[in-house]
PDB file of C-alpha atoms and ligand atoms in Angstrom:
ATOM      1  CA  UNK A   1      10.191  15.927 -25.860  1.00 43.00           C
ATOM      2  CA  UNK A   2      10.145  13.748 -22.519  1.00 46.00           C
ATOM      3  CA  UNK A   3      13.487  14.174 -20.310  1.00 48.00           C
ATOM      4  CA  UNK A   4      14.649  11.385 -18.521  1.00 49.00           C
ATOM      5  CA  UNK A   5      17.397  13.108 -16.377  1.00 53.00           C
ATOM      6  CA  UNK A   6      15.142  15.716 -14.900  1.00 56.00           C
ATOM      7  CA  UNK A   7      14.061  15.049 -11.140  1.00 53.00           C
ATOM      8  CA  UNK A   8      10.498  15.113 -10.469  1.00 51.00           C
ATOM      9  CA  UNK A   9      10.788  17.869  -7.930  1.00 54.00           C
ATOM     10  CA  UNK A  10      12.741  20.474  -8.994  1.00 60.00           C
ATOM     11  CA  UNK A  11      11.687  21.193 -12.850  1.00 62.00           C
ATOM     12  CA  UNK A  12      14.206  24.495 -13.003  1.00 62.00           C
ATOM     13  CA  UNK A  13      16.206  22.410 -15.467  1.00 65.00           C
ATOM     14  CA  UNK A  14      14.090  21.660 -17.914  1.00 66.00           C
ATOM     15  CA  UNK A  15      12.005  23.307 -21.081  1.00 66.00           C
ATOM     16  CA  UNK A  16       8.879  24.699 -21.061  1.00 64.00           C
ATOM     17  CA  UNK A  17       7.956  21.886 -23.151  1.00 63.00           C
ATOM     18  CA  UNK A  18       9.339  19.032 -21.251  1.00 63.00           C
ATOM     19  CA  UNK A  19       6.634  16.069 -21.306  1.00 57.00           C
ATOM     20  CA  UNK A  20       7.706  15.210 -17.564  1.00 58.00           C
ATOM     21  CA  UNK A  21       7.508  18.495 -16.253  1.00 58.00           C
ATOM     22  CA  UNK A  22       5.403  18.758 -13.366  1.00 51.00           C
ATOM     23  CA  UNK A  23       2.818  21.115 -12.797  1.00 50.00           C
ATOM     24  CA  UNK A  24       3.793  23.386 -10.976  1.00 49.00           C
ATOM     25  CA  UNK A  25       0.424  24.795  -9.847  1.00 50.00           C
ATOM     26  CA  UNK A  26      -0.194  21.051  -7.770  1.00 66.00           C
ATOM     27  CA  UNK A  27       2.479  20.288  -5.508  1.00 85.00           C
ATOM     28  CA  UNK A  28       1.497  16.642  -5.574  1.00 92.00           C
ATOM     29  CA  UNK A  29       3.708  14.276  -7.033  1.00 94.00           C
ATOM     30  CA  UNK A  30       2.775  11.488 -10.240  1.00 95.00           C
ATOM     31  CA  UNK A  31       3.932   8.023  -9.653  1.00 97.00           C
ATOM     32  CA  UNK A  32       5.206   6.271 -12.191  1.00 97.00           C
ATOM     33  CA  UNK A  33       2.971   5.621 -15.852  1.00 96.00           C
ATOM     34  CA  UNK A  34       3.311   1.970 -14.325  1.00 97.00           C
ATOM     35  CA  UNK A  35       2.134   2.123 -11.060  1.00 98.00           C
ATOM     36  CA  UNK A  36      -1.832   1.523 -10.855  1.00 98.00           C
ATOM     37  CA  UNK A  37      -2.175   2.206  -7.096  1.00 98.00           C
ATOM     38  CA  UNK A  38      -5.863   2.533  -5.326  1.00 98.00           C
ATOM     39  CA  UNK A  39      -4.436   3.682  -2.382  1.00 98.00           C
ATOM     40  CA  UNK A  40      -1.673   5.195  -0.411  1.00 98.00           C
ATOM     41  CA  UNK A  41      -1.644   5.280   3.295  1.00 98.00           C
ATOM     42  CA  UNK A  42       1.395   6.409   5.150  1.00 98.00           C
ATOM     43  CA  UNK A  43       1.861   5.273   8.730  1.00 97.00           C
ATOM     44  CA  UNK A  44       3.544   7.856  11.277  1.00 95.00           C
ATOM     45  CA  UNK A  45       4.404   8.361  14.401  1.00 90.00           C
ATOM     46  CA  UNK A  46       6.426  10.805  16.197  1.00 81.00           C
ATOM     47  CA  UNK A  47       9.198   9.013  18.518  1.00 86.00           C
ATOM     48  CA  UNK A  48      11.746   7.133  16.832  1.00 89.00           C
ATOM     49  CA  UNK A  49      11.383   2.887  17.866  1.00 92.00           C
ATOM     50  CA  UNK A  50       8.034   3.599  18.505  1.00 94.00           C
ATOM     51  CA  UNK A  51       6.926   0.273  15.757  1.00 96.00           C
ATOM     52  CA  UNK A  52       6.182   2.235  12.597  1.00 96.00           C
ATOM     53  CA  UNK A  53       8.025  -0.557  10.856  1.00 98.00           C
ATOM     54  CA  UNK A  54       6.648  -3.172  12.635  1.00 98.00           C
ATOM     55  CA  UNK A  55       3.422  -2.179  12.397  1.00 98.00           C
ATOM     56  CA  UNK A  56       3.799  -1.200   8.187  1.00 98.00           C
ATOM     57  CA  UNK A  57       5.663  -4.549   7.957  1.00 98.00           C
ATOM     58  CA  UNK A  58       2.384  -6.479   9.847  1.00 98.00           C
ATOM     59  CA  UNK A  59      -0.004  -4.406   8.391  1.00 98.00           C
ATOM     60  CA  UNK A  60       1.382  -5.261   4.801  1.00 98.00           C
ATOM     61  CA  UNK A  61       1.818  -8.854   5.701  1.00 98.00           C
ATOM     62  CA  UNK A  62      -1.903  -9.174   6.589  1.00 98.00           C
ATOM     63  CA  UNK A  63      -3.168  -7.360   3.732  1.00 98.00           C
ATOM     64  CA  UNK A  64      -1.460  -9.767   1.906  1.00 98.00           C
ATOM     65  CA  UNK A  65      -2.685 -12.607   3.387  1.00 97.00           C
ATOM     66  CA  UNK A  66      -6.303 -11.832   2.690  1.00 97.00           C
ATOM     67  CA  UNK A  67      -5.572 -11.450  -1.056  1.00 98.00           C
ATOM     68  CA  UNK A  68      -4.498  -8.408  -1.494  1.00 98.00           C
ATOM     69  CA  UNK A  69      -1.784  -6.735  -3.675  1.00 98.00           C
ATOM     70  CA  UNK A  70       0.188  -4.741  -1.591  1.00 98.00           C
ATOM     71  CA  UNK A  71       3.661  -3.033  -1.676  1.00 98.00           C
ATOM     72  CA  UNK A  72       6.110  -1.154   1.202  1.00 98.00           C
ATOM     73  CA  UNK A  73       7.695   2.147   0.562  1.00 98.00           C
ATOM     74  CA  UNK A  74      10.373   2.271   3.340  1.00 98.00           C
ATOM     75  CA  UNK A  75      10.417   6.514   3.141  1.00 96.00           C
ATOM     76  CA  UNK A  76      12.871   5.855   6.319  1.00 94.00           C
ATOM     77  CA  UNK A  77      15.905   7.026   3.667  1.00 93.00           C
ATOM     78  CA  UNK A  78      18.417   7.274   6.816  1.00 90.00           C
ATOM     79  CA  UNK A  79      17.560   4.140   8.652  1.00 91.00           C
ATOM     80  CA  UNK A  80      15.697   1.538   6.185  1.00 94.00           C
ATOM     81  CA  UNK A  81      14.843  -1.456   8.041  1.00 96.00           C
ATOM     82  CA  UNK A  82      11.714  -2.699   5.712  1.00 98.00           C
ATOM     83  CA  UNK A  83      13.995  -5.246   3.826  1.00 97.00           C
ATOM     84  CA  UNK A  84      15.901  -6.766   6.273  1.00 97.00           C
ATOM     85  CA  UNK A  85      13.003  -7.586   8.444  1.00 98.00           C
ATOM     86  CA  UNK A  86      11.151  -9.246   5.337  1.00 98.00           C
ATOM     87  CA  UNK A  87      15.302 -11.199   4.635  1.00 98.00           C
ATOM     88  CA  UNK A  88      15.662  -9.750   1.528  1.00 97.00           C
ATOM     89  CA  UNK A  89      19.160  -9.806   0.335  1.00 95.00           C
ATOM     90  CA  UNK A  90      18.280  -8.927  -3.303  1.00 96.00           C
ATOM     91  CA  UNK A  91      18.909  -5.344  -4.664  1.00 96.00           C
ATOM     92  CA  UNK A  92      16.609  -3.660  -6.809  1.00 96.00           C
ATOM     93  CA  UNK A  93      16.983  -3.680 -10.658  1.00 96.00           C
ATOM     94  CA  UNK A  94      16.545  -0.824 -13.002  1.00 94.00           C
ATOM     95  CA  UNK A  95      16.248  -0.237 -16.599  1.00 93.00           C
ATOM     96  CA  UNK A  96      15.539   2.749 -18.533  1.00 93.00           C
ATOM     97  CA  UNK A  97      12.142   2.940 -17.676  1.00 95.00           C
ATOM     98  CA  UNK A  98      12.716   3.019 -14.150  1.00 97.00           C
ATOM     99  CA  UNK A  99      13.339   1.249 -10.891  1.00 97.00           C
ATOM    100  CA  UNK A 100      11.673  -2.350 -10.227  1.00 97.00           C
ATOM    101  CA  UNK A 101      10.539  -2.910  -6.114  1.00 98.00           C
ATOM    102  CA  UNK A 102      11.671  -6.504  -4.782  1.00 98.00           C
ATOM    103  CA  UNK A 103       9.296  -8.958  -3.733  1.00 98.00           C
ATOM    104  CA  UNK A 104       9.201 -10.910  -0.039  1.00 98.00           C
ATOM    105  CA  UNK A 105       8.864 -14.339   0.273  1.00 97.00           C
ATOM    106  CA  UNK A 106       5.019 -13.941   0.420  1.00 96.00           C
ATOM    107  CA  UNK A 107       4.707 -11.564  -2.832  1.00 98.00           C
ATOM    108  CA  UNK A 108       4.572  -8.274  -1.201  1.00 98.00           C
ATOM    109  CA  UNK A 109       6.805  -5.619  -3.188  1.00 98.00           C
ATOM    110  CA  UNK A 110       9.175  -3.479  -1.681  1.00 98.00           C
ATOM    111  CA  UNK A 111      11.227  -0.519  -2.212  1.00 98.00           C
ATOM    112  CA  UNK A 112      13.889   1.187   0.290  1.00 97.00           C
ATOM    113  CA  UNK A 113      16.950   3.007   0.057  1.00 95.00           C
ATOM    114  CA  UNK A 114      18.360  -0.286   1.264  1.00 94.00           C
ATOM    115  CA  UNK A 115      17.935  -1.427  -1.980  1.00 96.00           C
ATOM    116  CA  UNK A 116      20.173   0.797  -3.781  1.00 93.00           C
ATOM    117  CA  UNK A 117      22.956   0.490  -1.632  1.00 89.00           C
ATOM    118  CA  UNK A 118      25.629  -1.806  -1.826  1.00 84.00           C
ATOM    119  CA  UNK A 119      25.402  -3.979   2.085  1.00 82.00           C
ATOM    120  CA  UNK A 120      23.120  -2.850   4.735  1.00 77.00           C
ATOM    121  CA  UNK A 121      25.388  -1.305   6.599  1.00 79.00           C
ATOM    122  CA  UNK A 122      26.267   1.392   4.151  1.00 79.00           C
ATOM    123  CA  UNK A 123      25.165   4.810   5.348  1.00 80.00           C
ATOM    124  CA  UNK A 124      22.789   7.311   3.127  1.00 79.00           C
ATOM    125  CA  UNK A 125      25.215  10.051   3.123  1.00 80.00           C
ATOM    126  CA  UNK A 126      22.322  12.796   2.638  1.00 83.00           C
ATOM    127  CA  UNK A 127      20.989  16.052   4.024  1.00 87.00           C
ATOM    128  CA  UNK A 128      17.119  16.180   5.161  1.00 84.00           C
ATOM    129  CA  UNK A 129      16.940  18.319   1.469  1.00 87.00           C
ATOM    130  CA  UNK A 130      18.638  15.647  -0.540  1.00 90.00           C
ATOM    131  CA  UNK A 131      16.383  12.870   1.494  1.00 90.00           C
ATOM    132  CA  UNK A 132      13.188  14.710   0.233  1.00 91.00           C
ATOM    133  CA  UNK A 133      13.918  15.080  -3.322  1.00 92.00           C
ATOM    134  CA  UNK A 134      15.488  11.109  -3.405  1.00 93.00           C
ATOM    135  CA  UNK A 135      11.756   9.963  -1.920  1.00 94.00           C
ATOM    136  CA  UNK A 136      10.318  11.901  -4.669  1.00 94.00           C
ATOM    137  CA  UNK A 137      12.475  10.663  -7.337  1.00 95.00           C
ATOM    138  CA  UNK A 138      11.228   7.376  -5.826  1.00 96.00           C
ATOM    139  CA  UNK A 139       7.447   8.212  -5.761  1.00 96.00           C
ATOM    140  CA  UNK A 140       8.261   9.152  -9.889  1.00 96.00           C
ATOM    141  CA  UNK A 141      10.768   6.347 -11.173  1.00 97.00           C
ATOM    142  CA  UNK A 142       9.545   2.775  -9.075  1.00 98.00           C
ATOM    143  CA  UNK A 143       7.442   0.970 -11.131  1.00 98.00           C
ATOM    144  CA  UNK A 144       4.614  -0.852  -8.794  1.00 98.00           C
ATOM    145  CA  UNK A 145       2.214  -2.274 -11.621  1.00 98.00           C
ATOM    146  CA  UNK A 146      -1.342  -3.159 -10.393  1.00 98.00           C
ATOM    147  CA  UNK A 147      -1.622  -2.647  -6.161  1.00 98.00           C
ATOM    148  CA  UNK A 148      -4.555  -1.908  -3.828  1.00 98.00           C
ATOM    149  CA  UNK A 149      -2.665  -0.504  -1.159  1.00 98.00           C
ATOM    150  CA  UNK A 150       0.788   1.172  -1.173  1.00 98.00           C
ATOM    151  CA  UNK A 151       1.807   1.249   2.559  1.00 98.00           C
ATOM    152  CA  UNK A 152       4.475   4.280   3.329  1.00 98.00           C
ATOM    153  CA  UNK A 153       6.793   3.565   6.484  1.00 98.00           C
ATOM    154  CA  UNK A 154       7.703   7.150   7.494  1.00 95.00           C
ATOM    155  CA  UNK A 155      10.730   8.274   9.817  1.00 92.00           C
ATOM    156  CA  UNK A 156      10.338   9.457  12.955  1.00 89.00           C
ATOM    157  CA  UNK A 157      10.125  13.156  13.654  1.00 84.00           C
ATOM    158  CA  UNK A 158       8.199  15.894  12.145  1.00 83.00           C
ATOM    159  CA  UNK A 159      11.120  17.186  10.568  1.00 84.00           C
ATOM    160  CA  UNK A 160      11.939  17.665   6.087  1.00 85.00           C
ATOM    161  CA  UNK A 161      10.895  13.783   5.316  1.00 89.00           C
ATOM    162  CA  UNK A 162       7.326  13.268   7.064  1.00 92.00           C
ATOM    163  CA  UNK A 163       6.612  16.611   5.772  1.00 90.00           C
ATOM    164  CA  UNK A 164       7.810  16.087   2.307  1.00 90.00           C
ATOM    165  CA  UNK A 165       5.650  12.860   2.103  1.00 94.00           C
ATOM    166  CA  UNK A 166       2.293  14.180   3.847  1.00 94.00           C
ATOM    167  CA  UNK A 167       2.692  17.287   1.299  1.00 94.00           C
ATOM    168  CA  UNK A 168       4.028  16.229  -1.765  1.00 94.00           C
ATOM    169  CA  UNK A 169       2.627  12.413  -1.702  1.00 97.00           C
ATOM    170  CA  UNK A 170      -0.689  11.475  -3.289  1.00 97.00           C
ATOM    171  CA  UNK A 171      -1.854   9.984   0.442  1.00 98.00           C
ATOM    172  CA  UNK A 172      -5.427   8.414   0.913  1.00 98.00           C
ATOM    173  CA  UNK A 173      -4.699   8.270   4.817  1.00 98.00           C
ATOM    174  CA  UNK A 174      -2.394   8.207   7.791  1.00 97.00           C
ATOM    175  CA  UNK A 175      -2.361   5.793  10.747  1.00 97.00           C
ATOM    176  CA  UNK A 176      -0.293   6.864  13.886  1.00 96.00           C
ATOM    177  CA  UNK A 177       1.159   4.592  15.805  1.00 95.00           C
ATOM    178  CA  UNK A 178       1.593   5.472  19.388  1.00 94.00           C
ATOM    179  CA  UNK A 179       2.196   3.897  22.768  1.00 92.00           C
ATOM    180  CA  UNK A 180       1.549   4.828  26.249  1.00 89.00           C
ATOM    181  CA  UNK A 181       4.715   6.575  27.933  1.00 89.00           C
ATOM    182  CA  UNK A 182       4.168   9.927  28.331  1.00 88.00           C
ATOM    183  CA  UNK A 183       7.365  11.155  26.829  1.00 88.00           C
ATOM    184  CA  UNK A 184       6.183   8.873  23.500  1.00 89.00           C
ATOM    185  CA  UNK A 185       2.889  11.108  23.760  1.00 89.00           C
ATOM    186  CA  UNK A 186       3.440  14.168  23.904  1.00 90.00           C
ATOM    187  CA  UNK A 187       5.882  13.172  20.582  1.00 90.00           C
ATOM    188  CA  UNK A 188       2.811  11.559  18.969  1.00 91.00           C
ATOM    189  CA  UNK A 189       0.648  15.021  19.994  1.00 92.00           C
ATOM    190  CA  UNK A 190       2.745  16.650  17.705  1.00 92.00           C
ATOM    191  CA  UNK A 191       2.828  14.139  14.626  1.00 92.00           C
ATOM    192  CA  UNK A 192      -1.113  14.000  15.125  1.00 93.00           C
ATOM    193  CA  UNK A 193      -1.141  18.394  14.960  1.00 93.00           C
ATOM    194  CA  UNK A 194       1.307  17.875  11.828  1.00 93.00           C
ATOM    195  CA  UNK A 195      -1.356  15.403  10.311  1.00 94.00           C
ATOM    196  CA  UNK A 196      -4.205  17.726  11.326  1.00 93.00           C
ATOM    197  CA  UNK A 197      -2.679  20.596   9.191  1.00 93.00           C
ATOM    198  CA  UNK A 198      -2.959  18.666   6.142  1.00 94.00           C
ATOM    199  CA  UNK A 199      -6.019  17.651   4.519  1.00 92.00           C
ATOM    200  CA  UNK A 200      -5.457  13.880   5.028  1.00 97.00           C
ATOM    201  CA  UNK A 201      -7.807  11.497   7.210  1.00 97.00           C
ATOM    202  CA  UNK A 202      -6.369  10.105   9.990  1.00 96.00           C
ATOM    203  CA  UNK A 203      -7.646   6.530   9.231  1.00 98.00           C
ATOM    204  CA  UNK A 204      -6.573   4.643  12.214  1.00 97.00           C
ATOM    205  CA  UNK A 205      -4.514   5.087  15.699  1.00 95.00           C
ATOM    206  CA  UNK A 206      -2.506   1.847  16.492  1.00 96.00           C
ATOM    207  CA  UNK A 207      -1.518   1.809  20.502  1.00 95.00           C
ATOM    208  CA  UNK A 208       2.092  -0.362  19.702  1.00 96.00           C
ATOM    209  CA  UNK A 209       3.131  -1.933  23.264  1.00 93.00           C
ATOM    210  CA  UNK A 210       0.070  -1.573  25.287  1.00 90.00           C
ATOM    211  CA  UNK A 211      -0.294  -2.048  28.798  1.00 88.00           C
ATOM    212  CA  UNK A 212      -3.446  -3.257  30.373  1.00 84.00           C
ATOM    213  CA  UNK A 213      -4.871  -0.237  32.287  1.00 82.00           C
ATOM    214  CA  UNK A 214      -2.281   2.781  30.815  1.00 85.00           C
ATOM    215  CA  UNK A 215      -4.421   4.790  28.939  1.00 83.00           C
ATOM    216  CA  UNK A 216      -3.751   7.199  25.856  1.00 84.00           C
ATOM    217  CA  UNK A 217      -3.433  11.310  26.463  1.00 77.00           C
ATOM    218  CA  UNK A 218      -6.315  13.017  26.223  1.00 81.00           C
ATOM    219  CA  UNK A 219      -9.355  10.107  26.148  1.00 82.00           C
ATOM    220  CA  UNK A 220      -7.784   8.863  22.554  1.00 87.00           C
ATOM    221  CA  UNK A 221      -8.941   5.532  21.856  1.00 92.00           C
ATOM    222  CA  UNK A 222      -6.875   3.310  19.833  1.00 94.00           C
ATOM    223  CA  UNK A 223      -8.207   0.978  16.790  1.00 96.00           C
ATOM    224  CA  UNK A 224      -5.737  -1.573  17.800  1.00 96.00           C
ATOM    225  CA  UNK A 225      -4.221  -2.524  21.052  1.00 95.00           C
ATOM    226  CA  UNK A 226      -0.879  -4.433  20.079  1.00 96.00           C
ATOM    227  CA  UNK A 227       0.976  -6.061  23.287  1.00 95.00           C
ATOM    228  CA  UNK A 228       5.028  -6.438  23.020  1.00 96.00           C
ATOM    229  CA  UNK A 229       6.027  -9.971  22.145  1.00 97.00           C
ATOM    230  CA  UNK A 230       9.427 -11.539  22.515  1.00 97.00           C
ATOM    231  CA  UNK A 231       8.712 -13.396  19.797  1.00 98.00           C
ATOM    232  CA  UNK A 232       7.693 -11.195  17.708  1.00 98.00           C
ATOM    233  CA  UNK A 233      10.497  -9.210  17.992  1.00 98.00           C
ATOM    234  CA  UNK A 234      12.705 -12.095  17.039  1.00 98.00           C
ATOM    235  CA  UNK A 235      10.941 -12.808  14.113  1.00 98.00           C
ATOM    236  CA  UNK A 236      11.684  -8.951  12.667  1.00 98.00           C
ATOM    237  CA  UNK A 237      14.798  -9.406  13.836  1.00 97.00           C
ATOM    238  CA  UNK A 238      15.555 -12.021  12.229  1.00 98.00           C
ATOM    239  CA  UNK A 239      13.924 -11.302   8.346  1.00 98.00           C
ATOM    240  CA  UNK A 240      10.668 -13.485   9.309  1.00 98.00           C
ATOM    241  CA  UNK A 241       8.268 -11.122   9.745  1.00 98.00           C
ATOM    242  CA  UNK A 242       6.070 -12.438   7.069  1.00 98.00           C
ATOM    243  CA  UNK A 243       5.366 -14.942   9.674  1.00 98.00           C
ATOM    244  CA  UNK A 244       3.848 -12.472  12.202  1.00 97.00           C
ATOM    245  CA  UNK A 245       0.169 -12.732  11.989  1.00 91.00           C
ATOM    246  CA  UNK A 246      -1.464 -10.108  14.586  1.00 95.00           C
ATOM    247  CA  UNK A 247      -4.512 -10.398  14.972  1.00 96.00           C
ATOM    248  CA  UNK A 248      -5.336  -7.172  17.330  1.00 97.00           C
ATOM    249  CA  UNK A 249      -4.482  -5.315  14.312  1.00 98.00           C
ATOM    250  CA  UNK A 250      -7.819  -7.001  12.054  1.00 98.00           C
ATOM    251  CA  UNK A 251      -9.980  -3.300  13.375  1.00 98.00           C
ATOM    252  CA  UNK A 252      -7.032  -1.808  11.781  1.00 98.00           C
ATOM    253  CA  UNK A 253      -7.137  -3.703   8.462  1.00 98.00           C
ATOM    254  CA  UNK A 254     -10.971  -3.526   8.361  1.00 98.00           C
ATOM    255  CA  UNK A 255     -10.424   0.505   8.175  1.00 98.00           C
ATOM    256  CA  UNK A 256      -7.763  -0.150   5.544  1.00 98.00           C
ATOM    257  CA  UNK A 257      -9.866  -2.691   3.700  1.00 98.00           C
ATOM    258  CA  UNK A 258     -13.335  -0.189   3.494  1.00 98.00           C
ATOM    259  CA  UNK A 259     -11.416   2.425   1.210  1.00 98.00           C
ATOM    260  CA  UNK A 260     -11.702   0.404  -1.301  1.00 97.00           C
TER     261      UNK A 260
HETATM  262  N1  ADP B 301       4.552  -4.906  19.412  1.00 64.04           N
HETATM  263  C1  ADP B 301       5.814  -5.311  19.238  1.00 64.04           C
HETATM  264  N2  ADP B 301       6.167  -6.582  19.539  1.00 64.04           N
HETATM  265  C2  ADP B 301       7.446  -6.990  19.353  1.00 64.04           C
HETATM  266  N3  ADP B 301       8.447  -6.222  18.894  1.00 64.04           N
HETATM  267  C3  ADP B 301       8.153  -4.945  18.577  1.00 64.04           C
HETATM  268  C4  ADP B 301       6.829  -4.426  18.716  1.00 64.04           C
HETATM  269  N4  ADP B 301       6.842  -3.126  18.312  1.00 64.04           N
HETATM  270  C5  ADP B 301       8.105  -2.856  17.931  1.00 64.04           C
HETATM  271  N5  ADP B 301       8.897  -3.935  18.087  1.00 64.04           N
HETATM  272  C6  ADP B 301      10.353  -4.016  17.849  1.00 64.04           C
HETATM  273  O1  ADP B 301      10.922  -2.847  18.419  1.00 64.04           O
HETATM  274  C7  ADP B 301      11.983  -2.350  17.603  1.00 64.04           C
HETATM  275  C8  ADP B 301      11.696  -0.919  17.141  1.00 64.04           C
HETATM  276  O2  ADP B 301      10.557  -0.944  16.285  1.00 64.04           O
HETATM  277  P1  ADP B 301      10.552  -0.254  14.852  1.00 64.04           P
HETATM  278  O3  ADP B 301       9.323  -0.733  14.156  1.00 64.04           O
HETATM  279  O4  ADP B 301      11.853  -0.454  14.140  1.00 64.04           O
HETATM  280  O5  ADP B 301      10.396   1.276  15.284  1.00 64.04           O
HETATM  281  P2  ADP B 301      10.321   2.594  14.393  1.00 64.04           P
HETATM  282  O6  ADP B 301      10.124   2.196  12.970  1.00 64.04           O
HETATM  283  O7  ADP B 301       9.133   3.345  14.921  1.00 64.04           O
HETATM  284  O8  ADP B 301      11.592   3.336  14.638  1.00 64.04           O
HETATM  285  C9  ADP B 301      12.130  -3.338  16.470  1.00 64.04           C
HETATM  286  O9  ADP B 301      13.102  -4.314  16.809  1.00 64.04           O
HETATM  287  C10 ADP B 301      10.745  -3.984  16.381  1.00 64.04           C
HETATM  288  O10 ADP B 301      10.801  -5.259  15.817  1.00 64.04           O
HETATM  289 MG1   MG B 302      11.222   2.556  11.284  1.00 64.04          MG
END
């Protein structure tokens, strides 16, 4: 008999039989029945600020625009900014088959803690523990239907969430985003030795705020070069960013676009 109240990582609670009981043997989660996804790519990055969501909310926006079906998971369960920069005031609807994402002006679905939560200024009241089993609950109960690419918008860190996500989640690829302060590097040296423990490619490396001439530690060379902009920053500031086209990040999206 299938539970419904079980959680999708800890399976202590239910009978041998359960039909939603994970195996235990692979430590990789299911998505929901629903979801029909080709491929998951997280994008990391060590220092908080750095433009993980800027660069997920771009990269998704772009994808989109070339015809894709694409959804966000905003994993960032203490500090979800996914929604707001897309101006999303809706809150995601459930039923007993799960949780439905919400859709941007431009059709791209999302799903963040934001959604749950009653105004955007409520905090998730969670330990890193609790934060790891709600993303998995998430990875199990939001139904996506039919996409080609799930984009993941990590926290910063290398702390319980990345590592829950880059060892629990079903991930085709990662793409660091880094920038060229040394204090920002020697962060992103240590997401890049977290990604190199796993088995997962490291698709792309996106240099966010580049400077002419300042170059990345230790000869890396970026995919994508992507200056600051004012404008740009208004834009995600103020729920627009489905009207940020950048077009430094195409090498990027060509990367993204040959998994298929
Ligand atoms: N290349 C950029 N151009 C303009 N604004 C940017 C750029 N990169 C990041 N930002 C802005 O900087 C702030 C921090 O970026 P954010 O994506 O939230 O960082 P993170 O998710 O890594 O913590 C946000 O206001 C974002 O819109
Ligand atoms: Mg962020």
């Amino acid at each position: 008999m299938e539970r419904t109240d079980c959680t999708p990582v800890d399976c202590s609670t239910c009978n041998e039989d359960c039909g939603s009981r994970q195996d235990m043997e692979s430590p990789i989660l299911k998505a929901h029945p629903w979801s029909n996804i080709k491929k998951v790519i997280a994008i990391a990055g060590g220092k908080g600020g750095i433009g993980r969501s800027f660069i997920t909310a771009t990269l998704a926006v772009l994808l989109k625009a070339k015809g894709y079906q694409v959804g966000i998971l905003d994993a960032d369960i203490m500090g979800p900014v996914i929604p707001q920069a897309f101006g999303i005031t809706e809150k995601a609807k459930g039923s007993d088959k799960g949780i439905y994402p919400v859709k941007t002006s431009d059709g791209i679905d999302v799903f963040s803690m934001s959604l749950l939560q009653k105004t955007d200024e409520e905090p998730a009241l969670v330990n890193g523990a609790m934060a790891s089993n709600i993303l998995g609950q998430f990875w199990a109960q939001v139904i996506w239907g039919d996409k080609d690419f799930i984009l993941i918008d990590l926290p910063s860190g290398t702390g319980d969430l990345p590592q829950t996500i880059l060892e629990r989640f079903p991930l085709n690829a990662v793409i660091c985003v880094t920038s060229t302060p040394k204090l920002t590097q020697m962060v992103t040296e240590k997401s890049l030795k977290m990604i190199e423990d796993t088995e997962i490619p490291l698709l792309a490396l996106v240099n966010n705020r580049s400077v002419k001439g300042e170059d990345l530690l230790r000869n890396r060379k970026a995919d994508s070069e992507i200056p600051f902009s004012p404008k740009n920053e208004t834009l995600m500031n103020q729920g627009r960013a489905s009207e940020i086209i950048l077009k430094e990040l195409e090498p990027t999206i060509d990367k993204i676009i040959n998994m298929l």
